[in-house]
Structures are given as C-alpha cells and as structure tokens.
mmCIF file of C-alpha atoms in Angstrom:
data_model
loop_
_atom_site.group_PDB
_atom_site.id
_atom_site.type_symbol
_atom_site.label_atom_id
_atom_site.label_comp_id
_atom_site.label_asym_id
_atom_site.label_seq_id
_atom_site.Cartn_x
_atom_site.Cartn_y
_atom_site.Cartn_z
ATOM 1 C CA UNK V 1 26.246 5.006 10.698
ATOM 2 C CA UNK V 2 25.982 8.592 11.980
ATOM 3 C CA UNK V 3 23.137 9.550 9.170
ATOM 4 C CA UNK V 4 21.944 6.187 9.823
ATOM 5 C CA UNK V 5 20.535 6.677 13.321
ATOM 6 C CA UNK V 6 19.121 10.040 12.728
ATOM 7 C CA UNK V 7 16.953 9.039 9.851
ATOM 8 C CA UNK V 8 15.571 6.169 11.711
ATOM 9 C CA UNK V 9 14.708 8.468 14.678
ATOM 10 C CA UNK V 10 12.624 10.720 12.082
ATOM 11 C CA UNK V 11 10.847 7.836 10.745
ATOM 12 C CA UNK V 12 10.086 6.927 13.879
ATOM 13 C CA UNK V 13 8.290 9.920 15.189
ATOM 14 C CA UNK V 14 6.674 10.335 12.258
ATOM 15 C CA UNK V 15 5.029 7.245 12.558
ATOM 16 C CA UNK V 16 4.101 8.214 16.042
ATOM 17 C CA UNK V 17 2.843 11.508 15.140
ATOM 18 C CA UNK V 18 0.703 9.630 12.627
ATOM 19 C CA UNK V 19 -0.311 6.637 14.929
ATOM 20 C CA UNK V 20 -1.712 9.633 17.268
ATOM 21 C CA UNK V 21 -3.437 11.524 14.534
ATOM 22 C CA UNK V 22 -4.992 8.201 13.418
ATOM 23 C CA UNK V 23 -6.260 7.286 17.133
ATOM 24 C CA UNK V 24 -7.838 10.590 17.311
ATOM 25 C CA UNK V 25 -9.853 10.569 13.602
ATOM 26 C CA UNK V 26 -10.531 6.776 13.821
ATOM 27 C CA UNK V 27 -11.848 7.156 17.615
ATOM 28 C CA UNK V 28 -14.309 9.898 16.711
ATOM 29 C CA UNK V 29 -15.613 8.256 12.934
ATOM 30 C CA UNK V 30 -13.161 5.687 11.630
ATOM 31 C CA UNK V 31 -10.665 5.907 9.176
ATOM 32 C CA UNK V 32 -7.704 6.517 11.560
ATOM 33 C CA UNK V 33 -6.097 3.731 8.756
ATOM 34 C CA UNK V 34 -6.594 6.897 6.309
ATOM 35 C CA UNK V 35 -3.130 8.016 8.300
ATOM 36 C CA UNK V 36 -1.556 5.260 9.420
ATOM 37 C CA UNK V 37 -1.243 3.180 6.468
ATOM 38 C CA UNK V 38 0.027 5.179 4.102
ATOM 39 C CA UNK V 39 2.510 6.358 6.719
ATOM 40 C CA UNK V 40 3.509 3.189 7.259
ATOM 41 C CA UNK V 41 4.299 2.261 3.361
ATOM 42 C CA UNK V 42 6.128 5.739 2.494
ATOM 43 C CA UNK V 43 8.764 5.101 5.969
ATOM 44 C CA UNK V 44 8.933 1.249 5.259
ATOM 45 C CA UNK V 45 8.667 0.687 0.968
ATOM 46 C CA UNK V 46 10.432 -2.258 1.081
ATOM 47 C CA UNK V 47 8.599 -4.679 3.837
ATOM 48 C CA UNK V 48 6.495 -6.548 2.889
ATOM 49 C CA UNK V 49 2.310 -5.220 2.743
ATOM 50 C CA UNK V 50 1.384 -8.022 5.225
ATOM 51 C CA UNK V 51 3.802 -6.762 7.598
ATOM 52 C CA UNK V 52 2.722 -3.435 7.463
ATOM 53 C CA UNK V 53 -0.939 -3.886 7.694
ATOM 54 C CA UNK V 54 -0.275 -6.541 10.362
ATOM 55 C CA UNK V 55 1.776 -4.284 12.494
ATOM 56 C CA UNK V 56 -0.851 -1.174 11.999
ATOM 57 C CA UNK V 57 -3.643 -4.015 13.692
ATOM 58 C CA UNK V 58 -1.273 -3.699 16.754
ATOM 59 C CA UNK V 59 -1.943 -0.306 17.429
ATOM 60 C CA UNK V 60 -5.612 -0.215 16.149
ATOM 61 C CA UNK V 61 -6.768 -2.727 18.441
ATOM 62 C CA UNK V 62 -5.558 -0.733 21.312
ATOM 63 C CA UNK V 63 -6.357 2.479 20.086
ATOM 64 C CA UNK V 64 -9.888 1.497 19.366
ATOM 65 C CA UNK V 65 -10.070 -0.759 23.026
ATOM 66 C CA UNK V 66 -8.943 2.802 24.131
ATOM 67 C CA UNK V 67 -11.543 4.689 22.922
ATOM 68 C CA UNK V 68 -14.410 1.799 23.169
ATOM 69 C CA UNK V 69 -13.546 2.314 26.921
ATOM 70 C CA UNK V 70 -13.606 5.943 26.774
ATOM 71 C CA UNK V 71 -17.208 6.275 25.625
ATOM 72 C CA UNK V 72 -18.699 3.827 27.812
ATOM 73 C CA UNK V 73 -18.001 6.023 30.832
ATOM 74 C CA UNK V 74 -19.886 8.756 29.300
ATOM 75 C CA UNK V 75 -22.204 6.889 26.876
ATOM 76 C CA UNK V 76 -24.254 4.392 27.239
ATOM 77 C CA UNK V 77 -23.361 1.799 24.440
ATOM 78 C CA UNK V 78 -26.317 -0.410 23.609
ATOM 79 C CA UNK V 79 -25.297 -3.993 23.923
ATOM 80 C CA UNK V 80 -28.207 -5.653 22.777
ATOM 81 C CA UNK V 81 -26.562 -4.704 19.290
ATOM 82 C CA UNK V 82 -23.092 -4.256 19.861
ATOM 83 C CA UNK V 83 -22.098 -7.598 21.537
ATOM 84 C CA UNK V 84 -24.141 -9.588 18.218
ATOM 85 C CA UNK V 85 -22.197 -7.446 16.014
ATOM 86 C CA UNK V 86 -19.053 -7.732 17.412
ATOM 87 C CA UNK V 87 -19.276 -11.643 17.377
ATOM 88 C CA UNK V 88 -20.358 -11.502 13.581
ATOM 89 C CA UNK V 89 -18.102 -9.074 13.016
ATOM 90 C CA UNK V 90 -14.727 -11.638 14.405
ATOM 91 C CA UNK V 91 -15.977 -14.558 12.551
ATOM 92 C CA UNK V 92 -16.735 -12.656 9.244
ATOM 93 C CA UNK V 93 -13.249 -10.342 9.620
ATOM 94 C CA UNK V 94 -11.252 -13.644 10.166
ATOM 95 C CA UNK V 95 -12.403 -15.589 7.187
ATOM 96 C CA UNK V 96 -12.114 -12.209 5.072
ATOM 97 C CA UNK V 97 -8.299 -11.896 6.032
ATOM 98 C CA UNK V 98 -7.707 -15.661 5.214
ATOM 99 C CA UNK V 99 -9.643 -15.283 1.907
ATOM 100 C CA UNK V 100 -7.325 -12.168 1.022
ATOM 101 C CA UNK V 101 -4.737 -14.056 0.003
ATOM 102 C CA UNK V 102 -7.284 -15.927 -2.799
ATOM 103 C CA UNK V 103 -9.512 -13.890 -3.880
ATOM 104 C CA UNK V 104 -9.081 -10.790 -5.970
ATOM 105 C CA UNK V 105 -10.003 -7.751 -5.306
ATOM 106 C CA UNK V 106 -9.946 -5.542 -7.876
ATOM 107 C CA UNK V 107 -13.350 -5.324 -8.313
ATOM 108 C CA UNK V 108 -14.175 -4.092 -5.061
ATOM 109 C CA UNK V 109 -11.211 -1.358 -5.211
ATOM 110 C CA UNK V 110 -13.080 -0.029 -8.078
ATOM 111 C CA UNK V 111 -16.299 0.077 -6.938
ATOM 112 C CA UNK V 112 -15.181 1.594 -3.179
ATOM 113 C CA UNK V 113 -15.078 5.390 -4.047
ATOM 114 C CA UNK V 114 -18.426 5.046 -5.507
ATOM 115 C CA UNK V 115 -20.085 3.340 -2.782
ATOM 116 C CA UNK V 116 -18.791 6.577 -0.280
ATOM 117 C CA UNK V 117 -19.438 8.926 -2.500
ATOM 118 C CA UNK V 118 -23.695 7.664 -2.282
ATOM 119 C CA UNK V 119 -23.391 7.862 1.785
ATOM 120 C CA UNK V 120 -21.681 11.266 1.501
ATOM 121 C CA UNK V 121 -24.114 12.270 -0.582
ATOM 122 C CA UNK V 122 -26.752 10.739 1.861
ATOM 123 C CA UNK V 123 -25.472 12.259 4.811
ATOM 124 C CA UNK V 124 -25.180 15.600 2.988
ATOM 125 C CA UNK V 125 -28.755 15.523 1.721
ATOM 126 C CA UNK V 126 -30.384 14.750 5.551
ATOM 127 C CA UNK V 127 -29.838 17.423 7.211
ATOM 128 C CA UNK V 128 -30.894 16.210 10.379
ATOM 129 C CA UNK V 129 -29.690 12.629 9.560
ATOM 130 C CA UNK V 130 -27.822 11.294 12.905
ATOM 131 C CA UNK V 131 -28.825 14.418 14.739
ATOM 132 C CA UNK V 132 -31.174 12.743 17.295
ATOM 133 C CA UNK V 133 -30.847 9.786 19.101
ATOM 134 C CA UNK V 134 -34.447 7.506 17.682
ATOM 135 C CA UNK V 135 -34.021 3.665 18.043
ATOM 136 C CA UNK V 136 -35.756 2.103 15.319
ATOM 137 C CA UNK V 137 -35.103 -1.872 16.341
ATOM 138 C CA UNK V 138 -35.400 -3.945 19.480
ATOM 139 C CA UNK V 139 -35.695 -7.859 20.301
ATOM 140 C CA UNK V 140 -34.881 -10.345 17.511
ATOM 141 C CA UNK V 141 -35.100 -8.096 14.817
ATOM 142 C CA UNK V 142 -32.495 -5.515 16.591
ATOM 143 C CA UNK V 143 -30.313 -8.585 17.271
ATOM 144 C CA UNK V 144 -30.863 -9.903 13.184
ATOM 145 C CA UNK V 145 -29.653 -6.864 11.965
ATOM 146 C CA UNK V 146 -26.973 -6.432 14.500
ATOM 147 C CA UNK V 147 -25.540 -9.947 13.538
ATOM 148 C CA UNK V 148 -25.716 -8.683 9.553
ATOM 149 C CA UNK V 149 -24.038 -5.634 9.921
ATOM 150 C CA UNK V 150 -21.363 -6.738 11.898
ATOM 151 C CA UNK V 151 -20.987 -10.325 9.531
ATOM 152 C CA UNK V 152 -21.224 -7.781 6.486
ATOM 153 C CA UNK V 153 -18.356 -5.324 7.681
ATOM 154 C CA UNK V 154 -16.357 -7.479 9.020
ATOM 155 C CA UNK V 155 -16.082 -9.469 5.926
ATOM 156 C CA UNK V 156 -15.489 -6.554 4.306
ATOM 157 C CA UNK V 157 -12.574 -5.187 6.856
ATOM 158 C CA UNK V 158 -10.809 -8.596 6.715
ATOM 159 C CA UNK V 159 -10.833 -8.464 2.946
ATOM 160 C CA UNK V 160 -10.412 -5.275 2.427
ATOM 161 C CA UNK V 161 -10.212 -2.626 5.184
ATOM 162 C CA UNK V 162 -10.646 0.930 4.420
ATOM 163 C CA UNK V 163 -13.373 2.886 5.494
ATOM 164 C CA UNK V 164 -14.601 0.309 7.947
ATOM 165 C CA UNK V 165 -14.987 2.547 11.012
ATOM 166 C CA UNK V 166 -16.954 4.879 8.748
ATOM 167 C CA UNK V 167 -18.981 2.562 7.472
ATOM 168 C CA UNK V 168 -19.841 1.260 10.950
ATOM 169 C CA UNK V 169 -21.410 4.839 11.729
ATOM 170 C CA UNK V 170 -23.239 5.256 9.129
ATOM 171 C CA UNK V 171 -25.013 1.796 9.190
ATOM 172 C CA UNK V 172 -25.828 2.340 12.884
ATOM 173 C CA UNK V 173 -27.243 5.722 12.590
ATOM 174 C CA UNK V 174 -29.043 4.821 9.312
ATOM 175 C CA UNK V 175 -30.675 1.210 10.144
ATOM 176 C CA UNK V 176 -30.920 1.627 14.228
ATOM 177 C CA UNK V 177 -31.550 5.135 14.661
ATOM 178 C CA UNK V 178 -28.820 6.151 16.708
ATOM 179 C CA UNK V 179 -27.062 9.909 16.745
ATOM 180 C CA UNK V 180 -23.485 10.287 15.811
ATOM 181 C CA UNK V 181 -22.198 10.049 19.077
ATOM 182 C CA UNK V 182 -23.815 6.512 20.059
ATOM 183 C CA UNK V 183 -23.233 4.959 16.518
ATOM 184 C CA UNK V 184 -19.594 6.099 17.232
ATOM 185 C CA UNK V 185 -19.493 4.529 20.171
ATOM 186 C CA UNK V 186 -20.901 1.033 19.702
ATOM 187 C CA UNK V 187 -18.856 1.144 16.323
ATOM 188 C CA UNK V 188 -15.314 1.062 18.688
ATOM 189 C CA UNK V 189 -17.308 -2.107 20.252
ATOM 190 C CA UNK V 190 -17.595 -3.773 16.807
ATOM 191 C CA UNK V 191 -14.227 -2.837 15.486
ATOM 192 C CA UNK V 192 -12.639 -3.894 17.908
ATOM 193 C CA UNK V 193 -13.741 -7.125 17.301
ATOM 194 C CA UNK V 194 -12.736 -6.626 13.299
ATOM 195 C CA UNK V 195 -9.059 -5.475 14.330
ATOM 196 C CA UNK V 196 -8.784 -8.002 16.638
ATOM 197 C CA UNK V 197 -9.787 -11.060 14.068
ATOM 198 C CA UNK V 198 -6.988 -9.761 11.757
ATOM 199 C CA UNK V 199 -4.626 -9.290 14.258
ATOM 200 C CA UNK V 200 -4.791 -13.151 15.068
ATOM 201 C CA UNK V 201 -4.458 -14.268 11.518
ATOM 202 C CA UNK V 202 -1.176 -11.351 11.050
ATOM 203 C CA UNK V 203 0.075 -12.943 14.347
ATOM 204 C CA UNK V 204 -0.207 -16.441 13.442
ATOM 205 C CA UNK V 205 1.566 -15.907 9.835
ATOM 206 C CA UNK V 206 4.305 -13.563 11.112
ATOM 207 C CA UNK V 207 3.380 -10.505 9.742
ATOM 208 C CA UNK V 208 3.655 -8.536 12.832
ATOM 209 C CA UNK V 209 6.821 -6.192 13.835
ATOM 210 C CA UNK V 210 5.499 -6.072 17.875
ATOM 211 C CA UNK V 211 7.987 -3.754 18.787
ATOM 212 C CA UNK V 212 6.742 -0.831 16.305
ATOM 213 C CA UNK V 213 3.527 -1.684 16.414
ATOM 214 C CA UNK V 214 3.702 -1.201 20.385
ATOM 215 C CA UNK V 215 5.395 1.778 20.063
ATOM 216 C CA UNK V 216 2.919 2.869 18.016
ATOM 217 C CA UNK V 217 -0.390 2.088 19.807
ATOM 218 C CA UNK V 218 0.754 4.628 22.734
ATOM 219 C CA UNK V 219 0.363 6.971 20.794
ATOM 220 C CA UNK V 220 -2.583 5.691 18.477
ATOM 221 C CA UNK V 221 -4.316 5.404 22.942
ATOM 222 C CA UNK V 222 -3.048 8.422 23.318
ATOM 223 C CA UNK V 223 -5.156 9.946 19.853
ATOM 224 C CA UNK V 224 -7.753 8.327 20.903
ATOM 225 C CA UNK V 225 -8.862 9.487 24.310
ATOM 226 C CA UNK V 226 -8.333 12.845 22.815
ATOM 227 C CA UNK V 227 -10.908 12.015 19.705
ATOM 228 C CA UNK V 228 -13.444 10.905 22.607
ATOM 229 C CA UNK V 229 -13.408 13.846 24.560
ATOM 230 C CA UNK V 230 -13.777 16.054 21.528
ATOM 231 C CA UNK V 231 -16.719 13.743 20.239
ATOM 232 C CA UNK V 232 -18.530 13.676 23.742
ATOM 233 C CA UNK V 233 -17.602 17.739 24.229
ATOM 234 C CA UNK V 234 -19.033 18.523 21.157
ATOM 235 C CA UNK V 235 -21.835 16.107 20.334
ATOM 236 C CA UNK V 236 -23.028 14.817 17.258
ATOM 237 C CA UNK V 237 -22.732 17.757 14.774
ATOM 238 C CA UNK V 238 -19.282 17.686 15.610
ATOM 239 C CA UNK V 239 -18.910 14.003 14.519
ATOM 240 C CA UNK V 240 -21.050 14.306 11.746
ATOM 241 C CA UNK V 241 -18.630 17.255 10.030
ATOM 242 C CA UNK V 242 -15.452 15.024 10.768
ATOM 243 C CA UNK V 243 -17.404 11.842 9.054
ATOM 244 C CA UNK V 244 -18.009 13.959 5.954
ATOM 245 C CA UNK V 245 -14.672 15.263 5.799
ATOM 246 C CA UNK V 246 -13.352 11.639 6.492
ATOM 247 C CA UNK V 247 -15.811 10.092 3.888
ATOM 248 C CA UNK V 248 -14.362 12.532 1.109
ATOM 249 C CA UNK V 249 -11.098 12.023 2.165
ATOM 250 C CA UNK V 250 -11.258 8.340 1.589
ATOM 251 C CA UNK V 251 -13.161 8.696 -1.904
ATOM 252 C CA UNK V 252 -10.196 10.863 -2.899
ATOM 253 C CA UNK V 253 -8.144 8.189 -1.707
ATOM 254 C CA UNK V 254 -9.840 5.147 -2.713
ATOM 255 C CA UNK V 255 -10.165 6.767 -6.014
ATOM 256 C CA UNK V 256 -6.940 7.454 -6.724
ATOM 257 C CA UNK V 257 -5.611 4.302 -5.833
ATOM 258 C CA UNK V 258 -8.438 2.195 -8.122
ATOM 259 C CA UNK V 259 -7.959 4.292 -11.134
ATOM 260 C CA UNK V 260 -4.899 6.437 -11.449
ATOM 261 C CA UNK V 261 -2.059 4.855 -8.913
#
C-alpha cells in the first residue's frame, strides 16, 4: 500500500502533463491524440482499448470546445462552412465508431503514413501554401464541399482517428482557401462535432472512466487556450511549422505501428 499510492499519483500527473501538452498541439493543428493516447496505453496496459480511447474523447471534446471558443473571439470562423461540416462530420463520425467494431482496418493502417507523407510533401513544396487568407468557394458549392469534408473526416475519425485535426487543416486551406490560422479555427468547429459523435457511442457502451477523463480535460482546456494564443500571436507561419512537425510526427508514428509494432 505505501508504493501503491505513490505510483498512482505519478501516473496521474503524467497523464495530466500529457492531457495539457495534447490541448496545446491539437488546439493549434490537431494531433493532440499524438500525446494523449499513447500516454494513456503505457500508464493503463491492461484496460481495455475502448476504455482508453473513450475516456481520451472526454477531455478532447472539452479541450477542443475550449479552443473552438478561444478563436472565435479573435477570429472570425466562417460558418457558412463550418456549421455543414460539423453536422456531416457527427453523422459520418458516429456511424464510423459503430462500424469499428466490424470492419477491419488494416488496410487503412497501412496506407495512413503514406497518405501524410503526400500532404507533407505538399505543404513543403508550396511555399506560400496557407500563407494568405483567399476564399475559393461560396453559396451551394461552399456548402457541398463543406458537407463532404466534414462526412469524409468524420468517417474517417470514428473509424479510425489519428491525424484528424491535421487533416481538417489541410483540407480547409487546400479546397477553401483559407490561411493556417482560419482553417485552424473552423477545424476546432468540426472536430468538435467528430469528438463529440464518439463520445456518445463510448458513453452509451461504457467505455468511459469520467472521473480521469475529467481530470484530464482541465488540463487538456488548460493546453488549449495556451495553443490559441500562440497560434493567434504568431499567425500562420507559426501554425504551418507546428503542422509539418505534427504531420511527420504522425507518419513516424503511423508507420511504425502499420509495419514494425
């Protein structure tokens, strides 16, 4: 008993120093799960996956709300897209987290690093790519895509999960024209709705420890208003050099775990 308590007080703020370090990458350019996850697994190797990843929804969805809110007082998020994307993005992340559970997904393990290496690579080649604020889309069209982004992430995020932040930016800067800073932004808008969707179907099948996942969404808010005011004090050059540095972290990542883990 007296090694007992002070191991579990280490693995607790080690979780909370991760849950903050998360909020502050993911709030910024996604990928706060990057941290938290793997955290998660190495303090807790014997609950079960679900759990964990049900538990980490608890403090993304607050850490993201967080930040969402953040930006909107200094940025103006462009709702026309964000509020389509966000409903596509629920609908599509909910029937991607039921589907987990039946459909393998080997295949798109495999094929993950791959697909971020060609938008680091992207991103890397245009120099000026996400510099400058240009919409491209407005009306129906702006509202079309908005609905297939969102449908097409979300899916992916309920099925799947990593990277979806990241991906997020990069679709918003590359098909609606936006800087770094304002694809950031309405990203937090349609991740929140992702999170959220997953959340509900953890919740409903028990695979959520509220009490740690609380615990850790102070500090994942806490992250998070910090990765806001960086990203608004230092614009978008700032945000694009932590989305490359994210990006190869998770094809180191996502490589490693689809062909030598």
């Amino acid at each position: 008993m007296s090694d007992f308590l002070p191991v579990l007080f280490s693995n607790y703020v080690i979780l909370c120093i991760g849950a903050f370090i998360a909020g502050l990458v993911d709030a910024v350019v996604g990928g706060g799960g990057l941290v938290l996850i793997p955290t998660l697994f190495s303090v807790f190797p014997n609950v079960a996956p679900a759990t964990l990843l049900g538990t980490n929804k608890v403090a993304g969805v607050m850490g993201t709300s967080a930040a969402a809110i953040n930006f909107a007082r200094k940025v103006r998020i462009h709702w026309a897209a964000a509020a389509p994307a966000a409903l596509a993005a629920f609908a599509l992340s909910f029937i991607g987290a039921y589907l987990v559970t039946h459909v393998p997904t080997d295949l798109m393990r495999k094929a993950l690093p791959f697909v971020l290496l060609a938008v680091a690579i992207y991103t890397l080649k245009k120099k000026d790519f996400g510099q400058h604020h240009t919409p491209l889309l407005s009306g129906g069209k702006e509202r079309l895509y908005a609905i297939l982004v969102g449908a097409g992430v979300g899916f992916y995020d309920g099925l799947f999960g990593p990277g979806t932040g990241s991906f997020f930016v990069f679709l918003f800067v590359r098909i609606f024209g936006y800087d770094f800073l304002r694809a950031s932004a309405v990203s937090k808008v349609v991740n929140i709705a992702t999170n959220l969707a997953a959340l509900v179907w953890f919740s409903y099948s028990g695979h959520v420890i509220w009490q740690l996942g609380l615990l850790m969404a102070v500090f994942n808010i806490g992250g998070s208003l910090v990765g806001t005011r960086l990203a608004m004090k230092h614009g978008s050059s700032f945000v694009r050099k932590l989305f490359l540095f994210v990006v190869s972290a998770l094809i180191l990542k996502t490589g490693y775990d689809a062909f030598l883990k």
